[in-house]
Amino acid sequence: AWHDKALALDPLSAVANVYVGVDRALAGDDSATARFVRAIALDPRLPESYWQYALAQRFAGRPTSARELLERALALDPSSEYTRAMLADTLLELHAPREAAAVLRGGGDGSLAAWLRSAAAVARANGDDERARTYDRLSVDRAMPLADDRLLAAAALARLGRRAESLAAFERLLADSAGTVPIVRLWQADLGAPDVLLYLDLVREQRGIAAAQAAANSVAVHLQAMRKGGVRLAALDALLDAVRRYDPQSKPSVNNRSPLNT
């Protein structure tokens, strides 16, 4: 509602059009497309227009369209680590890991969590485990304070075999989150599903079956609240279903794999 009011006050604001588009995309409203198109027409150099439109396209199951939008954004600003990370993630969804690696080689110094997360995933997809571990070690060593950086480090610790430290990092992040669940992320096409399932596996192996079931129930409540709040995404439905079906008595889930792609 706040974004709609901002747009009513300034219909020529590209930013207002973008974020009305975001609200509508999260609600599953097809009119989001018109807002993104309008934003690009008003300010063709505004990167948020392309980022958010591309994410909405991925939410809608149209990664090829997302790729085209991100390539346009990258042409406008080849130095953007965030654009490169989003494009690489989209190329992975399109089963083009070598192209994703080429995109990341074009720029990035590891200062952005999104770039590091993408770089590690791309390296693993290309079978370059040593490079992936290098990115994971960097993710841990940089010790940045933002929630997304801390989440990146928590997941990297698990991949490096430091699973007790990983769970402790996840638990600190959740304890500091004031009732939210920061491992669920609306700015990723899979909502951060691999990290959610990794966290549940860590709880199961270190805290036991009852604790893992309680953790899964807590995450499910948060996801249900998102649905009640108006989020209508297939990705949310898929993650909620995966969490509801999570059985702490069975073998661990496949870490870092989205339930959207299984």
PDB file of C-alpha atoms in Angstrom:
ATOM      1  CA  ALA A   1       0.000   0.000   0.000  1.00  0.00           C
ATOM      2  CA  TRP A   2       2.829   2.406   0.808  1.00  0.00           C
ATOM      3  CA  HIS A   3       4.387   1.900  -2.622  1.00  0.00           C
ATOM      4  CA  ASP A   4       1.021   2.475  -4.307  1.00  0.00           C
ATOM      5  CA  LYS A   5       0.673   5.758  -2.449  1.00  0.00           C
ATOM      6  CA  ALA A   6       4.167   6.797  -3.515  1.00  0.00           C
ATOM      7  CA  LEU A   7       3.302   5.989  -7.137  1.00  0.00           C
ATOM      8  CA  ALA A   8       0.058   7.968  -6.911  1.00  0.00           C
ATOM      9  CA  LEU A   9       2.036  10.971  -5.678  1.00  0.00           C
ATOM     10  CA  ASP A  10       4.651  10.657  -8.431  1.00  0.00           C
ATOM     11  CA  PRO A  11       3.541   8.518 -11.399  1.00  0.00           C
ATOM     12  CA  LEU A  12       6.748   9.431 -13.243  1.00  0.00           C
ATOM     13  CA  SER A  13       8.994   7.932 -10.565  1.00  0.00           C
ATOM     14  CA  ALA A  14      10.835   4.924 -11.956  1.00  0.00           C
ATOM     15  CA  VAL A  15      11.649   3.737  -8.431  1.00  0.00           C
ATOM     16  CA  ALA A  16       7.992   3.864  -7.345  1.00  0.00           C
ATOM     17  CA  ASN A  17       6.989   1.902 -10.431  1.00  0.00           C
ATOM     18  CA  VAL A  18       9.648  -0.720  -9.694  1.00  0.00           C
ATOM     19  CA  TYR A  19       8.516  -1.355  -6.149  1.00  0.00           C
ATOM     20  CA  VAL A  20       4.834  -1.415  -6.992  1.00  0.00           C
ATOM     21  CA  GLY A  21       5.906  -4.037  -9.513  1.00  0.00           C
ATOM     22  CA  VAL A  22       7.737  -5.946  -6.784  1.00  0.00           C
ATOM     23  CA  ASP A  23       4.656  -5.923  -4.543  1.00  0.00           C
ATOM     24  CA  ARG A  24       2.461  -7.177  -7.360  1.00  0.00           C
ATOM     25  CA  ALA A  25       4.947  -9.831  -8.447  1.00  0.00           C
ATOM     26  CA  LEU A  26       5.121 -11.228  -4.913  1.00  0.00           C
ATOM     27  CA  ALA A  27       1.329 -11.316  -4.867  1.00  0.00           C
ATOM     28  CA  GLY A  28       1.264 -13.255  -8.140  1.00  0.00           C
ATOM     29  CA  ASP A  29      -0.373 -10.341  -9.962  1.00  0.00           C
ATOM     30  CA  ASP A  30       0.435 -10.268 -13.701  1.00  0.00           C
ATOM     31  CA  SER A  31       0.071  -6.481 -13.755  1.00  0.00           C
ATOM     32  CA  ALA A  32       3.567  -6.347 -12.225  1.00  0.00           C
ATOM     33  CA  THR A  33       5.000  -6.582 -15.736  1.00  0.00           C
ATOM     34  CA  ALA A  34       3.491  -3.254 -16.766  1.00  0.00           C
ATOM     35  CA  ARG A  35       5.085  -1.520 -13.780  1.00  0.00           C
ATOM     36  CA  PHE A  36       8.553  -2.877 -14.580  1.00  0.00           C
ATOM     37  CA  VAL A  37       8.226  -1.966 -18.257  1.00  0.00           C
ATOM     38  CA  ARG A  38       7.103   1.523 -17.274  1.00  0.00           C
ATOM     39  CA  ALA A  39      10.046   1.920 -14.892  1.00  0.00           C
ATOM     40  CA  ILE A  40      12.534   1.001 -17.622  1.00  0.00           C
ATOM     41  CA  ALA A  41      10.867   3.434 -20.019  1.00  0.00           C
ATOM     42  CA  LEU A  42      11.105   6.221 -17.447  1.00  0.00           C
ATOM     43  CA  ASP A  43      14.739   5.551 -16.516  1.00  0.00           C
ATOM     44  CA  PRO A  44      16.495   3.011 -18.755  1.00  0.00           C
ATOM     45  CA  ARG A  45      19.675   3.203 -16.657  1.00  0.00           C
ATOM     46  CA  LEU A  46      18.107   2.316 -13.299  1.00  0.00           C
ATOM     47  CA  PRO A  47      19.546  -1.116 -12.426  1.00  0.00           C
ATOM     48  CA  GLU A  48      16.828  -1.990  -9.899  1.00  0.00           C
ATOM     49  CA  SER A  49      14.281  -2.092 -12.722  1.00  0.00           C
ATOM     50  CA  TYR A  50      16.146  -4.898 -14.465  1.00  0.00           C
ATOM     51  CA  TRP A  51      17.061  -6.746 -11.262  1.00  0.00           C
ATOM     52  CA  GLN A  52      13.525  -6.837  -9.904  1.00  0.00           C
ATOM     53  CA  TYR A  53      11.907  -7.538 -13.264  1.00  0.00           C
ATOM     54  CA  ALA A  54      14.341 -10.411 -13.826  1.00  0.00           C
ATOM     55  CA  LEU A  55      13.627 -11.854 -10.378  1.00  0.00           C
ATOM     56  CA  ALA A  56       9.893 -11.646 -11.065  1.00  0.00           C
ATOM     57  CA  GLN A  57      10.461 -13.490 -14.343  1.00  0.00           C
ATOM     58  CA  ARG A  58      12.337 -16.233 -12.522  1.00  0.00           C
ATOM     59  CA  PHE A  59       9.577 -16.460  -9.913  1.00  0.00           C
ATOM     60  CA  ALA A  60       7.178 -16.942 -12.841  1.00  0.00           C
ATOM     61  CA  GLY A  61       9.313 -19.711 -14.361  1.00  0.00           C
ATOM     62  CA  ARG A  62      10.742 -17.619 -17.194  1.00  0.00           C
ATOM     63  CA  PRO A  63      14.531 -17.715 -16.697  1.00  0.00           C
ATOM     64  CA  THR A  64      15.260 -17.028 -20.368  1.00  0.00           C
ATOM     65  CA  SER A  65      13.459 -13.692 -20.130  1.00  0.00           C
ATOM     66  CA  ALA A  66      15.314 -12.999 -16.892  1.00  0.00           C
ATOM     67  CA  ARG A  67      18.607 -13.670 -18.652  1.00  0.00           C
ATOM     68  CA  GLU A  68      17.783 -11.146 -21.375  1.00  0.00           C
ATOM     69  CA  LEU A  69      16.935  -8.466 -18.827  1.00  0.00           C
ATOM     70  CA  LEU A  70      20.117  -9.038 -16.846  1.00  0.00           C
ATOM     71  CA  GLU A  71      22.236  -8.960 -19.978  1.00  0.00           C
ATOM     72  CA  ARG A  72      20.728  -5.546 -20.722  1.00  0.00           C
ATOM     73  CA  ALA A  73      21.549  -4.412 -17.197  1.00  0.00           C
ATOM     74  CA  LEU A  74      25.109  -5.686 -17.499  1.00  0.00           C
ATOM     75  CA  ALA A  75      25.588  -3.830 -20.778  1.00  0.00           C
ATOM     76  CA  LEU A  76      24.610  -0.628 -18.967  1.00  0.00           C
ATOM     77  CA  ASP A  77      27.036  -1.248 -16.085  1.00  0.00           C
ATOM     78  CA  PRO A  78      29.609  -4.010 -16.655  1.00  0.00           C
ATOM     79  CA  SER A  79      31.156  -3.299 -13.237  1.00  0.00           C
ATOM     80  CA  SER A  80      28.066  -4.378 -11.261  1.00  0.00           C
ATOM     81  CA  GLU A  81      28.883  -7.422  -9.126  1.00  0.00           C
ATOM     82  CA  TYR A  82      25.224  -7.793  -8.228  1.00  0.00           C
ATOM     83  CA  THR A  83      24.107  -7.943 -11.855  1.00  0.00           C
ATOM     84  CA  ARG A  84      26.817 -10.506 -12.607  1.00  0.00           C
ATOM     85  CA  ALA A  85      25.745 -12.627  -9.635  1.00  0.00           C
ATOM     86  CA  MET A  86      22.074 -12.542 -10.650  1.00  0.00           C
ATOM     87  CA  LEU A  87      22.933 -13.375 -14.242  1.00  0.00           C
ATOM     88  CA  ALA A  88      25.194 -16.256 -13.188  1.00  0.00           C
ATOM     89  CA  ASP A  89      22.438 -17.665 -10.954  1.00  0.00           C
ATOM     90  CA  THR A  90      19.997 -17.436 -13.847  1.00  0.00           C
ATOM     91  CA  LEU A  91      22.432 -19.210 -16.169  1.00  0.00           C
ATOM     92  CA  LEU A  92      22.767 -22.022 -13.616  1.00  0.00           C
ATOM     93  CA  GLU A  93      18.989 -22.362 -13.666  1.00  0.00           C
ATOM     94  CA  LEU A  94      19.264 -22.615 -17.461  1.00  0.00           C
ATOM     95  CA  HIS A  95      21.889 -25.376 -17.073  1.00  0.00           C
ATOM     96  CA  ALA A  96      24.685 -23.218 -18.504  1.00  0.00           C
ATOM     97  CA  PRO A  97      27.397 -23.360 -15.817  1.00  0.00           C
ATOM     98  CA  ARG A  98      30.283 -22.542 -18.170  1.00  0.00           C
ATOM     99  CA  GLU A  99      28.538 -19.395 -19.333  1.00  0.00           C
ATOM    100  CA  ALA A 100      27.873 -18.534 -15.704  1.00  0.00           C
ATOM    101  CA  ALA A 101      31.562 -18.883 -14.914  1.00  0.00           C
ATOM    102  CA  ALA A 102      32.455 -16.593 -17.820  1.00  0.00           C
ATOM    103  CA  VAL A 103      30.045 -13.944 -16.530  1.00  0.00           C
ATOM    104  CA  LEU A 104      31.646 -14.004 -13.098  1.00  0.00           C
ATOM    105  CA  ARG A 105      35.165 -13.867 -14.504  1.00  0.00           C
ATOM    106  CA  GLY A 106      34.239 -10.548 -16.070  1.00  0.00           C
ATOM    107  CA  GLY A 107      34.333  -8.773 -12.725  1.00  0.00           C
ATOM    108  CA  GLY A 108      34.059  -9.179  -8.968  1.00  0.00           C
ATOM    109  CA  ASP A 109      36.361  -9.013  -5.981  1.00  0.00           C
ATOM    110  CA  GLY A 110      34.299 -10.995  -3.474  1.00  0.00           C
ATOM    111  CA  SER A 111      33.132  -7.943  -1.552  1.00  0.00           C
ATOM    112  CA  LEU A 112      29.454  -8.734  -2.125  1.00  0.00           C
ATOM    113  CA  ALA A 113      27.739 -11.725  -0.490  1.00  0.00           C
ATOM    114  CA  ALA A 114      25.541 -12.354  -3.520  1.00  0.00           C
ATOM    115  CA  TRP A 115      28.602 -12.573  -5.790  1.00  0.00           C
ATOM    116  CA  LEU A 116      30.437 -14.963  -3.469  1.00  0.00           C
ATOM    117  CA  ARG A 117      27.380 -17.185  -3.074  1.00  0.00           C
ATOM    118  CA  SER A 118      26.981 -17.351  -6.841  1.00  0.00           C
ATOM    119  CA  ALA A 119      30.698 -17.880  -7.466  1.00  0.00           C
ATOM    120  CA  ALA A 120      30.844 -20.869  -5.113  1.00  0.00           C
ATOM    121  CA  ALA A 121      27.719 -22.404  -6.657  1.00  0.00           C
ATOM    122  CA  VAL A 122      29.053 -21.907 -10.180  1.00  0.00           C
ATOM    123  CA  ALA A 123      32.393 -23.476  -9.265  1.00  0.00           C
ATOM    124  CA  ARG A 124      30.655 -26.524  -7.814  1.00  0.00           C
ATOM    125  CA  ALA A 125      28.433 -26.815 -10.893  1.00  0.00           C
ATOM    126  CA  ASN A 126      31.554 -26.846 -13.065  1.00  0.00           C
ATOM    127  CA  GLY A 127      33.221 -29.512 -10.919  1.00  0.00           C
ATOM    128  CA  ASP A 128      35.875 -27.116  -9.615  1.00  0.00           C
ATOM    129  CA  ASP A 129      35.684 -28.102  -5.957  1.00  0.00           C
ATOM    130  CA  GLU A 130      38.953 -26.443  -4.975  1.00  0.00           C
ATOM    131  CA  ARG A 131      37.808 -23.088  -6.324  1.00  0.00           C
ATOM    132  CA  ALA A 132      34.483 -23.537  -4.530  1.00  0.00           C
ATOM    133  CA  ARG A 133      36.308 -24.188  -1.248  1.00  0.00           C
ATOM    134  CA  THR A 134      38.401 -21.064  -1.820  1.00  0.00           C
ATOM    135  CA  TYR A 135      35.218 -19.003  -2.125  1.00  0.00           C
ATOM    136  CA  ASP A 136      33.787 -20.721   0.953  1.00  0.00           C
ATOM    137  CA  ARG A 137      36.899 -19.895   2.983  1.00  0.00           C
ATOM    138  CA  LEU A 138      36.692 -16.290   1.847  1.00  0.00           C
ATOM    139  CA  SER A 139      33.022 -16.199   2.821  1.00  0.00           C
ATOM    140  CA  VAL A 140      33.983 -17.258   6.344  1.00  0.00           C
ATOM    141  CA  ASP A 141      37.116 -15.147   6.729  1.00  0.00           C
ATOM    142  CA  ARG A 142      35.581 -11.838   5.638  1.00  0.00           C
ATOM    143  CA  ALA A 143      33.380 -11.761   8.812  1.00  0.00           C
ATOM    144  CA  MET A 144      30.954  -9.082   7.620  1.00  0.00           C
ATOM    145  CA  PRO A 145      28.126  -7.936   9.931  1.00  0.00           C
ATOM    146  CA  LEU A 146      25.061  -7.931   7.658  1.00  0.00           C
ATOM    147  CA  ALA A 147      22.569 -10.794   7.929  1.00  0.00           C
ATOM    148  CA  ASP A 148      23.165 -11.982   4.358  1.00  0.00           C
ATOM    149  CA  ASP A 149      26.936 -12.046   4.933  1.00  0.00           C
ATOM    150  CA  ARG A 150      26.485 -13.997   8.173  1.00  0.00           C
ATOM    151  CA  LEU A 151      24.192 -16.463   6.440  1.00  0.00           C
ATOM    152  CA  LEU A 152      26.711 -16.902   3.643  1.00  0.00           C
ATOM    153  CA  ALA A 153      29.414 -17.690   6.212  1.00  0.00           C
ATOM    154  CA  ALA A 154      27.179 -20.117   8.126  1.00  0.00           C
ATOM    155  CA  ALA A 155      26.482 -22.188   5.019  1.00  0.00           C
ATOM    156  CA  ALA A 156      30.115 -22.039   3.908  1.00  0.00           C
ATOM    157  CA  LEU A 157      31.264 -23.406   7.266  1.00  0.00           C
ATOM    158  CA  ALA A 158      29.148 -26.521   6.709  1.00  0.00           C
ATOM    159  CA  ARG A 159      30.588 -27.078   3.239  1.00  0.00           C
ATOM    160  CA  LEU A 160      34.070 -26.786   4.722  1.00  0.00           C
ATOM    161  CA  GLY A 161      33.251 -29.571   7.177  1.00  0.00           C
ATOM    162  CA  ARG A 162      32.996 -27.257  10.199  1.00  0.00           C
ATOM    163  CA  ARG A 163      29.428 -28.274  10.926  1.00  0.00           C
ATOM    164  CA  ALA A 164      29.313 -27.477  14.651  1.00  0.00           C
ATOM    165  CA  GLU A 165      30.525 -23.951  13.901  1.00  0.00           C
ATOM    166  CA  SER A 166      27.994 -23.738  11.088  1.00  0.00           C
ATOM    167  CA  LEU A 167      25.026 -24.578  13.307  1.00  0.00           C
ATOM    168  CA  ALA A 168      26.261 -22.142  15.957  1.00  0.00           C
ATOM    169  CA  ALA A 169      26.430 -19.431  13.281  1.00  0.00           C
ATOM    170  CA  PHE A 170      22.905 -20.225  12.056  1.00  0.00           C
ATOM    171  CA  GLU A 171      21.582 -20.174  15.616  1.00  0.00           C
ATOM    172  CA  ARG A 172      23.241 -16.835  16.406  1.00  0.00           C
ATOM    173  CA  LEU A 173      21.756 -15.343  13.274  1.00  0.00           C
ATOM    174  CA  LEU A 174      18.275 -16.595  14.132  1.00  0.00           C
ATOM    175  CA  ALA A 175      18.608 -15.413  17.736  1.00  0.00           C
ATOM    176  CA  ASP A 176      19.493 -11.914  16.526  1.00  0.00           C
ATOM    177  CA  SER A 177      16.678 -11.714  13.981  1.00  0.00           C
ATOM    178  CA  ALA A 178      13.875 -10.353  16.213  1.00  0.00           C
ATOM    179  CA  GLY A 179      11.350 -13.031  15.290  1.00  0.00           C
ATOM    180  CA  THR A 180      12.017 -13.149  11.551  1.00  0.00           C
ATOM    181  CA  VAL A 181      13.606 -16.068   9.729  1.00  0.00           C
ATOM    182  CA  PRO A 182      16.516 -14.552   7.768  1.00  0.00           C
ATOM    183  CA  ILE A 183      17.359 -17.870   6.136  1.00  0.00           C
ATOM    184  CA  VAL A 184      14.237 -17.337   3.972  1.00  0.00           C
ATOM    185  CA  ARG A 185      15.094 -14.659   1.406  1.00  0.00           C
ATOM    186  CA  LEU A 186      12.614 -13.011  -0.950  1.00  0.00           C
ATOM    187  CA  TRP A 187      15.418 -11.615  -3.117  1.00  0.00           C
ATOM    188  CA  GLN A 188      16.445 -15.096  -4.311  1.00  0.00           C
ATOM    189  CA  ALA A 189      14.452 -17.087  -6.829  1.00  0.00           C
ATOM    190  CA  ASP A 190      14.465 -20.200  -4.605  1.00  0.00           C
ATOM    191  CA  LEU A 191      13.933 -18.128  -1.415  1.00  0.00           C
ATOM    192  CA  GLY A 192      17.142 -19.546   0.043  1.00  0.00           C
ATOM    193  CA  ALA A 193      15.722 -23.068   0.192  1.00  0.00           C
ATOM    194  CA  PRO A 194      19.106 -24.861   0.252  1.00  0.00           C
ATOM    195  CA  ASP A 195      20.154 -22.969   3.385  1.00  0.00           C
ATOM    196  CA  VAL A 196      16.831 -23.748   5.078  1.00  0.00           C
ATOM    197  CA  LEU A 197      17.272 -27.480   4.484  1.00  0.00           C
ATOM    198  CA  LEU A 198      20.930 -27.329   5.475  1.00  0.00           C
ATOM    199  CA  TYR A 199      19.991 -25.676   8.768  1.00  0.00           C
ATOM    200  CA  LEU A 200      17.419 -28.382   9.502  1.00  0.00           C
ATOM    201  CA  ASP A 201      19.974 -31.107   8.757  1.00  0.00           C
ATOM    202  CA  LEU A 202      22.493 -29.485  11.098  1.00  0.00           C
ATOM    203  CA  VAL A 203      19.933 -29.304  13.888  1.00  0.00           C
ATOM    204  CA  ARG A 204      19.005 -32.954  13.350  1.00  0.00           C
ATOM    205  CA  GLU A 205      22.561 -34.243  13.497  1.00  0.00           C
ATOM    206  CA  GLN A 206      23.664 -32.107  16.465  1.00  0.00           C
ATOM    207  CA  ARG A 207      20.522 -31.436  18.513  1.00  0.00           C
ATOM    208  CA  GLY A 208      18.477 -34.532  17.758  1.00  0.00           C
ATOM    209  CA  ILE A 209      15.227 -35.496  16.077  1.00  0.00           C
ATOM    210  CA  ALA A 210      12.893 -33.575  18.379  1.00  0.00           C
ATOM    211  CA  ALA A 211      14.860 -30.353  17.985  1.00  0.00           C
ATOM    212  CA  ALA A 212      14.920 -30.744  14.196  1.00  0.00           C
ATOM    213  CA  GLN A 213      11.166 -31.267  14.087  1.00  0.00           C
ATOM    214  CA  ALA A 214      10.653 -28.183  16.251  1.00  0.00           C
ATOM    215  CA  ALA A 215      12.920 -26.158  13.958  1.00  0.00           C
ATOM    216  CA  ALA A 216      11.025 -27.354  10.880  1.00  0.00           C
ATOM    217  CA  ASN A 217       7.719 -26.448  12.509  1.00  0.00           C
ATOM    218  CA  SER A 218       9.021 -22.973  13.331  1.00  0.00           C
ATOM    219  CA  VAL A 219      10.143 -22.363   9.748  1.00  0.00           C
ATOM    220  CA  ALA A 220       6.806 -23.660   8.438  1.00  0.00           C
ATOM    221  CA  VAL A 221       4.921 -21.198  10.652  1.00  0.00           C
ATOM    222  CA  HIS A 222       6.981 -18.341   9.202  1.00  0.00           C
ATOM    223  CA  LEU A 223       6.340 -19.504   5.638  1.00  0.00           C
ATOM    224  CA  GLN A 224       2.611 -19.801   6.325  1.00  0.00           C
ATOM    225  CA  ALA A 225       2.641 -16.265   7.712  1.00  0.00           C
ATOM    226  CA  MET A 226       4.224 -15.079   4.464  1.00  0.00           C
ATOM    227  CA  ARG A 227       1.379 -16.682   2.526  1.00  0.00           C
ATOM    228  CA  LYS A 228      -1.220 -15.113   4.781  1.00  0.00           C
ATOM    229  CA  GLY A 229       0.563 -11.807   4.269  1.00  0.00           C
ATOM    230  CA  GLY A 230      -0.100 -12.013   0.547  1.00  0.00           C
ATOM    231  CA  VAL A 231       2.976 -13.697  -0.959  1.00  0.00           C
ATOM    232  CA  ARG A 232       1.773 -15.948  -3.771  1.00  0.00           C
ATOM    233  CA  LEU A 233       4.818 -17.606  -5.248  1.00  0.00           C
ATOM    234  CA  ALA A 234       5.318 -21.135  -6.528  1.00  0.00           C
ATOM    235  CA  ALA A 235       8.729 -20.999  -4.859  1.00  0.00           C
ATOM    236  CA  LEU A 236       7.094 -20.357  -1.491  1.00  0.00           C
ATOM    237  CA  ASP A 237       4.665 -23.232  -1.978  1.00  0.00           C
ATOM    238  CA  ALA A 238       7.545 -25.537  -2.935  1.00  0.00           C
ATOM    239  CA  LEU A 239       9.622 -24.560   0.083  1.00  0.00           C
ATOM    240  CA  LEU A 240       6.689 -24.860   2.467  1.00  0.00           C
ATOM    241  CA  ASP A 241       5.946 -28.315   1.083  1.00  0.00           C
ATOM    242  CA  ALA A 242       9.608 -29.339   1.468  1.00  0.00           C
ATOM    243  CA  VAL A 243       9.704 -28.129   5.078  1.00  0.00           C
ATOM    244  CA  ARG A 244       6.408 -29.833   5.932  1.00  0.00           C
ATOM    245  CA  ARG A 245       7.683 -33.081   4.424  1.00  0.00           C
ATOM    246  CA  TYR A 246      11.030 -32.796   6.182  1.00  0.00           C
ATOM    247  CA  ASP A 247      11.522 -36.003   8.156  1.00  0.00           C
ATOM    248  CA  PRO A 248      14.327 -35.709  10.724  1.00  0.00           C
ATOM    249  CA  GLN A 249      14.382 -39.490  11.077  1.00  0.00           C
ATOM    250  CA  SER A 250      15.335 -39.991   7.437  1.00  0.00           C
ATOM    251  CA  LYS A 251      18.677 -39.370   5.769  1.00  0.00           C
ATOM    252  CA  PRO A 252      19.766 -35.736   5.461  1.00  0.00           C
ATOM    253  CA  SER A 253      18.532 -33.679   2.518  1.00  0.00           C
ATOM    254  CA  VAL A 254      20.964 -32.851  -0.292  1.00  0.00           C
ATOM    255  CA  ASN A 255      22.654 -29.696   0.950  1.00  0.00           C
ATOM    256  CA  ASN A 256      22.623 -26.625  -1.284  1.00  0.00           C
ATOM    257  CA  ARG A 257      20.029 -28.010  -3.636  1.00  0.00           C
ATOM    258  CA  SER A 258      16.753 -26.208  -4.124  1.00  0.00           C
ATOM    259  CA  PRO A 259      13.492 -28.161  -3.850  1.00  0.00           C
ATOM    260  CA  LEU A 260      12.462 -26.220  -6.964  1.00  0.00           C
ATOM    261  CA  ASN A 261      15.020 -28.106  -9.022  1.00  0.00           C
ATOM    262  CA  THR A 262      14.724 -31.634  -7.670  1.00  0.00           C
TER     263      THR A 262
END
